[in-house]
PDB file of C-alpha atoms in Angstrom:
ATOM      1  CA  MET A   1      -3.743 -10.064  -3.536  1.00  0.00           C
ATOM      2  CA  GLU A   2      -6.852 -10.079  -1.390  1.00  0.00           C
ATOM      3  CA  PHE A   3      -4.766  -9.728   1.763  1.00  0.00           C
ATOM      4  CA  GLN A   4      -2.988  -6.702   0.312  1.00  0.00           C
ATOM      5  CA  PHE A   5      -6.348  -5.141  -0.524  1.00  0.00           C
ATOM      6  CA  ASN A   6      -7.583  -5.720   3.025  1.00  0.00           C
ATOM      7  CA  VAL A   7      -4.471  -4.099   4.475  1.00  0.00           C
ATOM      8  CA  GLN A   8      -4.897  -1.089   2.198  1.00  0.00           C
ATOM      9  CA  PHE A   9      -8.586  -0.859   3.109  1.00  0.00           C
ATOM     10  CA  ASN A  10      -7.791  -1.051   6.826  1.00  0.00           C
ATOM     11  CA  GLN A  11      -5.188   1.692   6.474  1.00  0.00           C
ATOM     12  CA  GLN A  12      -7.714   3.924   4.702  1.00  0.00           C
ATOM     13  CA  THR A  13     -10.308   3.243   7.386  1.00  0.00           C
ATOM     14  CA  ALA A  14      -7.794   4.033  10.122  1.00  0.00           C
ATOM     15  CA  LEU A  15      -6.866   7.295   8.405  1.00  0.00           C
ATOM     16  CA  LYS A  16     -10.518   8.260   8.058  1.00  0.00           C
ATOM     17  CA  LYS A  17     -11.185   7.502  11.724  1.00  0.00           C
ATOM     18  CA  GLN A  18      -8.106   9.496  12.703  1.00  0.00           C
ATOM     19  CA  ALA A  19      -9.257  12.427  10.570  1.00  0.00           C
ATOM     20  CA  LEU A  20     -12.740  12.270  12.096  1.00  0.00           C
ATOM     21  CA  LEU A  21     -11.199  12.118  15.552  1.00  0.00           C
ATOM     22  CA  MET A  22      -9.070  15.192  14.871  1.00  0.00           C
ATOM     23  CA  LEU A  23     -12.083  17.027  13.458  1.00  0.00           C
ATOM     24  CA  SER A  24     -14.208  16.105  16.460  1.00  0.00           C
ATOM     25  CA  ILE A  25     -11.501  17.389  18.811  1.00  0.00           C
ATOM     26  CA  LYS A  26     -11.141  20.618  16.839  1.00  0.00           C
ATOM     27  CA  ASP A  27     -14.885  21.105  16.373  1.00  0.00           C
ATOM     28  CA  PRO A  28     -16.782  18.897  18.846  1.00  0.00           C
ATOM     29  CA  ILE A  29     -19.445  16.959  17.001  1.00  0.00           C
ATOM     30  CA  ILE A  30     -20.938  13.668  18.123  1.00  0.00           C
ATOM     31  CA  ILE A  31     -19.910  11.154  15.482  1.00  0.00           C
ATOM     32  CA  GLN A  32     -21.908   7.946  15.345  1.00  0.00           C
ATOM     33  CA  TYR A  33     -20.346   4.894  13.754  1.00  0.00           C
TER      34      TYR A  33
END
């Protein structure tokens, strides 16, 4: 159960990072993590 949650969380994080990356390419903004 916990493992499944972690996988889901990691997928969400990856999608968010990908979205931020695409946004930063489209509209260059320095994103600090």
